[in-house]
Amino acid sequence: MRRRVLAFVLLLPILGLTAHIGWRVVEGAGATDWTIPITGIDPRDPLRGNYLIFRYAWTVEGDPATCDEDGCEICLVGPPPDGSRLRIVTGSDPACKYPVDWAASGLRLSFMAESDENGGQGPVFSGRFFLPEAEAADAAAALGSGQPVGARVRRTRNGRLLVRELGPENLTETAP
C-alpha cells in the first residue's frame, strides 16, 4: 500500500506538468501573431525578478470613459500582424474579429493625459515581460534609446495576449 501511495505522489507532479503543457498547446493552436509598438519602459522590476515593464503604444479608437477596472472590451483593429490600433467597445461587438481579454493577458490599465489635440485622458495598457539576465542591459539600452520598439505577441483563440519577444527589429514587418 505504501509503495502505491509513494508512486502516486511521485507521479502527481509529472501528470500536472503534462496537463499544463497539453493545455498550452491546445490554447496556442488557433493563435495569431501580432506586432504591437511599445513605449515608456521601466527596465527592471526589482520586486518581481527579471521583468521588463512597458506600455503598449496603441492608437485607441472609441470612448475611453467606458473603460474601467470592472470591464471594458478591447479589440485589435486590422489584419495581423499590424497590432498598432485598438478599439474600445461596450458590450460584445460582433464586428470585433480580434477581441483581447486584457485581464487574462496580464495587462494593467491606467489613465493618463494623451498628447493629442483634445488633451483628454486616455487608457494606457501596460504589460511585463520576463527578461533573462544576460539580455537585460541590451534590452534596456534599446528601449531607452527612443527608437521605435515592438512587442511580438501571440493572441490565442480566447483573446489572451502572450508576449513572445521585444525589440526594435519587431517593427520591420509592419513598416510601410
Short mmCIF file of C-alpha atoms in Angstrom, two decimals:
data_model
loop_
_atom_site.label_atom_id
_atom_site.label_comp_id
_atom_site.label_asym_id
_atom_site.label_seq_id
_atom_site.Cartn_x
_atom_site.Cartn_y
_atom_site.Cartn_z
CA MET A 1 0.00 0.00 0.00
CA ARG A 2 2.79 2.41 0.85
CA ARG A 3 4.52 1.80 -2.48
CA ARG A 4 1.35 2.65 -4.39
CA VAL A 5 0.87 5.84 -2.42
CA LEU A 6 4.53 6.76 -2.95
CA ALA A 7 4.25 6.03 -6.68
CA PHE A 8 1.12 8.17 -6.91
CA VAL A 9 2.75 11.03 -5.01
CA LEU A 10 5.80 10.89 -7.30
CA LEU A 11 3.65 10.72 -10.46
CA LEU A 12 1.34 13.57 -9.49
CA PRO A 13 3.75 16.43 -10.42
CA ILE A 14 4.56 14.74 -13.73
CA LEU A 15 0.86 14.39 -14.55
CA GLY A 16 0.24 18.01 -13.58
CA LEU A 17 3.11 19.26 -15.73
CA THR A 18 1.94 17.16 -18.68
CA ALA A 19 -1.59 18.51 -18.34
CA HIS A 20 -0.27 22.10 -18.19
CA ILE A 21 1.85 21.62 -21.32
CA GLY A 22 -1.09 20.00 -23.11
CA TRP A 23 -3.34 22.92 -22.21
CA ARG A 24 -0.78 25.43 -23.54
CA VAL A 25 -0.52 23.51 -26.83
CA VAL A 26 -4.31 23.50 -27.23
CA GLU A 27 -4.52 27.19 -26.30
CA GLY A 28 -1.88 28.15 -28.86
CA ALA A 29 -3.28 26.04 -31.70
CA GLY A 30 -5.50 28.78 -33.11
CA ALA A 31 -3.28 31.71 -32.14
CA THR A 32 -2.36 34.59 -34.43
CA ASP A 33 0.86 36.59 -34.23
CA TRP A 34 0.79 40.37 -33.91
CA THR A 35 3.38 43.13 -33.65
CA ILE A 36 2.43 45.93 -31.27
CA PRO A 37 4.51 49.09 -30.76
CA ILE A 38 5.55 49.74 -27.16
CA THR A 39 6.91 52.72 -25.27
CA GLY A 40 7.65 54.00 -21.78
CA ILE A 41 9.54 51.25 -20.09
CA ASP A 42 10.79 50.53 -16.60
CA PRO A 43 13.87 48.44 -17.37
CA ARG A 44 13.85 46.27 -14.27
CA ASP A 45 11.20 45.32 -11.76
CA PRO A 46 13.29 44.51 -8.68
CA LEU A 47 10.34 43.23 -6.66
CA ARG A 48 9.25 40.67 -9.22
CA GLY A 49 12.51 39.35 -10.62
CA ASN A 50 13.83 39.84 -14.12
CA TYR A 51 10.82 41.55 -15.67
CA LEU A 52 10.65 44.49 -18.04
CA ILE A 53 7.59 46.75 -17.60
CA PHE A 54 6.34 48.54 -20.75
CA ARG A 55 3.30 50.35 -22.19
CA TYR A 56 1.58 49.39 -25.40
CA ALA A 57 1.62 52.36 -27.81
CA TRP A 58 -1.79 51.67 -29.33
CA THR A 59 -3.75 54.24 -31.30
CA VAL A 60 -7.01 53.99 -29.37
CA GLU A 61 -10.39 54.31 -31.07
CA GLY A 62 -13.63 54.57 -29.11
CA ASP A 63 -14.66 56.17 -25.85
CA PRO A 64 -12.09 55.64 -23.10
CA ALA A 65 -14.66 56.68 -20.48
CA THR A 66 -16.32 53.27 -20.91
CA CYS A 67 -13.10 51.55 -19.97
CA ASP A 68 -12.71 50.98 -16.25
CA GLU A 69 -11.49 48.24 -13.94
CA ASP A 70 -14.86 46.46 -13.96
CA GLY A 71 -14.94 45.88 -17.63
CA CYS A 72 -14.18 47.26 -20.99
CA GLU A 73 -13.73 45.21 -24.05
CA ILE A 74 -10.85 45.93 -26.34
CA CYS A 75 -10.39 44.82 -29.90
CA LEU A 76 -7.33 44.73 -32.13
CA VAL A 77 -8.13 46.51 -35.40
CA GLY A 78 -6.78 45.49 -38.77
CA PRO A 79 -5.36 42.29 -40.12
CA PRO A 80 -2.45 40.55 -38.36
CA PRO A 81 0.40 41.25 -37.80
CA ASP A 82 -0.35 45.01 -37.54
CA GLY A 83 -1.44 45.49 -33.93
CA SER A 84 -0.90 49.25 -33.77
CA ARG A 85 -4.60 50.16 -33.38
CA LEU A 86 -7.03 49.23 -30.64
CA ARG A 87 -10.76 49.85 -30.42
CA ILE A 88 -12.68 50.13 -27.15
CA VAL A 89 -16.14 48.61 -27.37
CA THR A 90 -19.02 48.42 -24.95
CA GLY A 91 -20.69 45.06 -24.61
CA SER A 92 -19.94 42.45 -27.20
CA ASP A 93 -19.33 43.78 -30.67
CA PRO A 94 -19.94 41.26 -33.48
CA ALA A 95 -17.71 43.36 -35.77
CA CYS A 96 -14.73 42.73 -33.49
CA LYS A 97 -12.74 39.97 -35.16
CA TYR A 98 -9.84 40.06 -32.69
CA PRO A 99 -11.07 40.70 -29.13
CA VAL A 100 -8.47 40.90 -26.36
CA ASP A 101 -9.10 39.69 -22.83
CA TRP A 102 -6.92 42.29 -21.14
CA ALA A 103 -7.35 40.84 -17.64
CA ALA A 104 -6.29 37.32 -18.72
CA SER A 105 -3.41 38.85 -20.68
CA GLY A 106 -1.98 40.38 -17.51
CA LEU A 107 -2.40 43.92 -18.82
CA ARG A 108 -2.65 46.71 -16.29
CA LEU A 109 -4.99 49.58 -17.03
CA SER A 110 -4.35 53.20 -16.06
CA PHE A 111 -5.41 56.58 -17.40
CA MET A 112 -3.03 59.37 -18.28
CA ALA A 113 -3.09 62.52 -20.35
CA GLU A 114 -2.59 61.94 -24.04
CA SER A 115 -0.66 64.31 -26.24
CA ASP A 116 -3.48 64.71 -28.74
CA GLU A 117 -5.28 67.85 -29.83
CA ASN A 118 -8.20 67.18 -27.45
CA GLY A 119 -5.96 66.89 -24.38
CA GLY A 120 -8.21 64.17 -22.98
CA GLN A 121 -7.50 61.27 -20.69
CA GLY A 122 -6.74 58.05 -22.46
CA PRO A 123 -6.42 54.47 -21.34
CA VAL A 124 -2.90 53.09 -21.06
CA PHE A 125 -2.37 49.37 -21.03
CA SER A 126 0.94 48.16 -19.67
CA GLY A 127 2.44 44.70 -19.55
CA ARG A 128 5.53 42.93 -18.37
CA PHE A 129 7.94 40.53 -19.99
CA PHE A 130 10.42 38.13 -18.42
CA LEU A 131 13.95 39.05 -19.43
CA PRO A 132 16.94 36.77 -18.94
CA GLU A 133 19.77 38.44 -17.02
CA ALA A 134 22.16 38.22 -19.99
CA GLU A 135 19.79 40.24 -22.21
CA ALA A 136 18.79 42.89 -19.67
CA ALA A 137 21.40 45.54 -20.48
CA ASP A 138 20.91 45.32 -24.27
CA ALA A 139 17.11 45.46 -23.98
CA ALA A 140 17.18 48.39 -21.57
CA ALA A 141 19.54 50.29 -23.91
CA ALA A 142 17.38 49.59 -26.98
CA LEU A 143 14.15 50.54 -25.24
CA GLY A 144 15.65 53.64 -23.62
CA SER A 145 17.17 54.94 -26.87
CA GLY A 146 13.94 56.48 -28.13
CA GLN A 147 13.80 54.37 -31.28
CA PRO A 148 10.52 52.57 -32.02
CA VAL A 149 10.29 49.19 -30.35
CA GLY A 150 7.78 46.44 -30.91
CA ALA A 151 6.39 43.55 -28.93
CA ARG A 152 5.76 40.35 -30.84
CA VAL A 153 2.71 38.82 -29.23
CA ARG A 154 0.54 35.81 -29.87
CA ARG A 155 -3.23 36.23 -29.49
CA THR A 156 -4.89 32.98 -28.51
CA ARG A 157 -8.40 31.97 -29.55
CA ASN A 158 -9.76 33.09 -26.17
CA GLY A 159 -8.25 36.59 -26.59
CA ARG A 160 -5.22 36.27 -24.36
CA LEU A 161 -2.07 38.11 -25.46
CA LEU A 162 1.19 36.26 -24.83
CA VAL A 163 4.34 38.34 -25.28
CA ARG A 164 6.97 36.34 -27.16
CA GLU A 165 9.77 38.88 -27.60
CA LEU A 166 10.58 42.59 -27.53
CA GLY A 167 12.91 44.59 -29.73
CA PRO A 168 13.30 47.24 -32.42
CA GLU A 169 13.55 44.59 -35.13
CA ASN A 170 9.96 43.52 -34.46
CA LEU A 171 8.54 46.65 -36.13
CA THR A 172 10.16 45.99 -39.50
CA GLU A 173 7.38 43.60 -40.52
CA THR A 174 4.64 46.22 -40.22
CA ALA A 175 6.59 49.23 -41.51
CA PRO A 176 5.02 50.78 -44.64
#
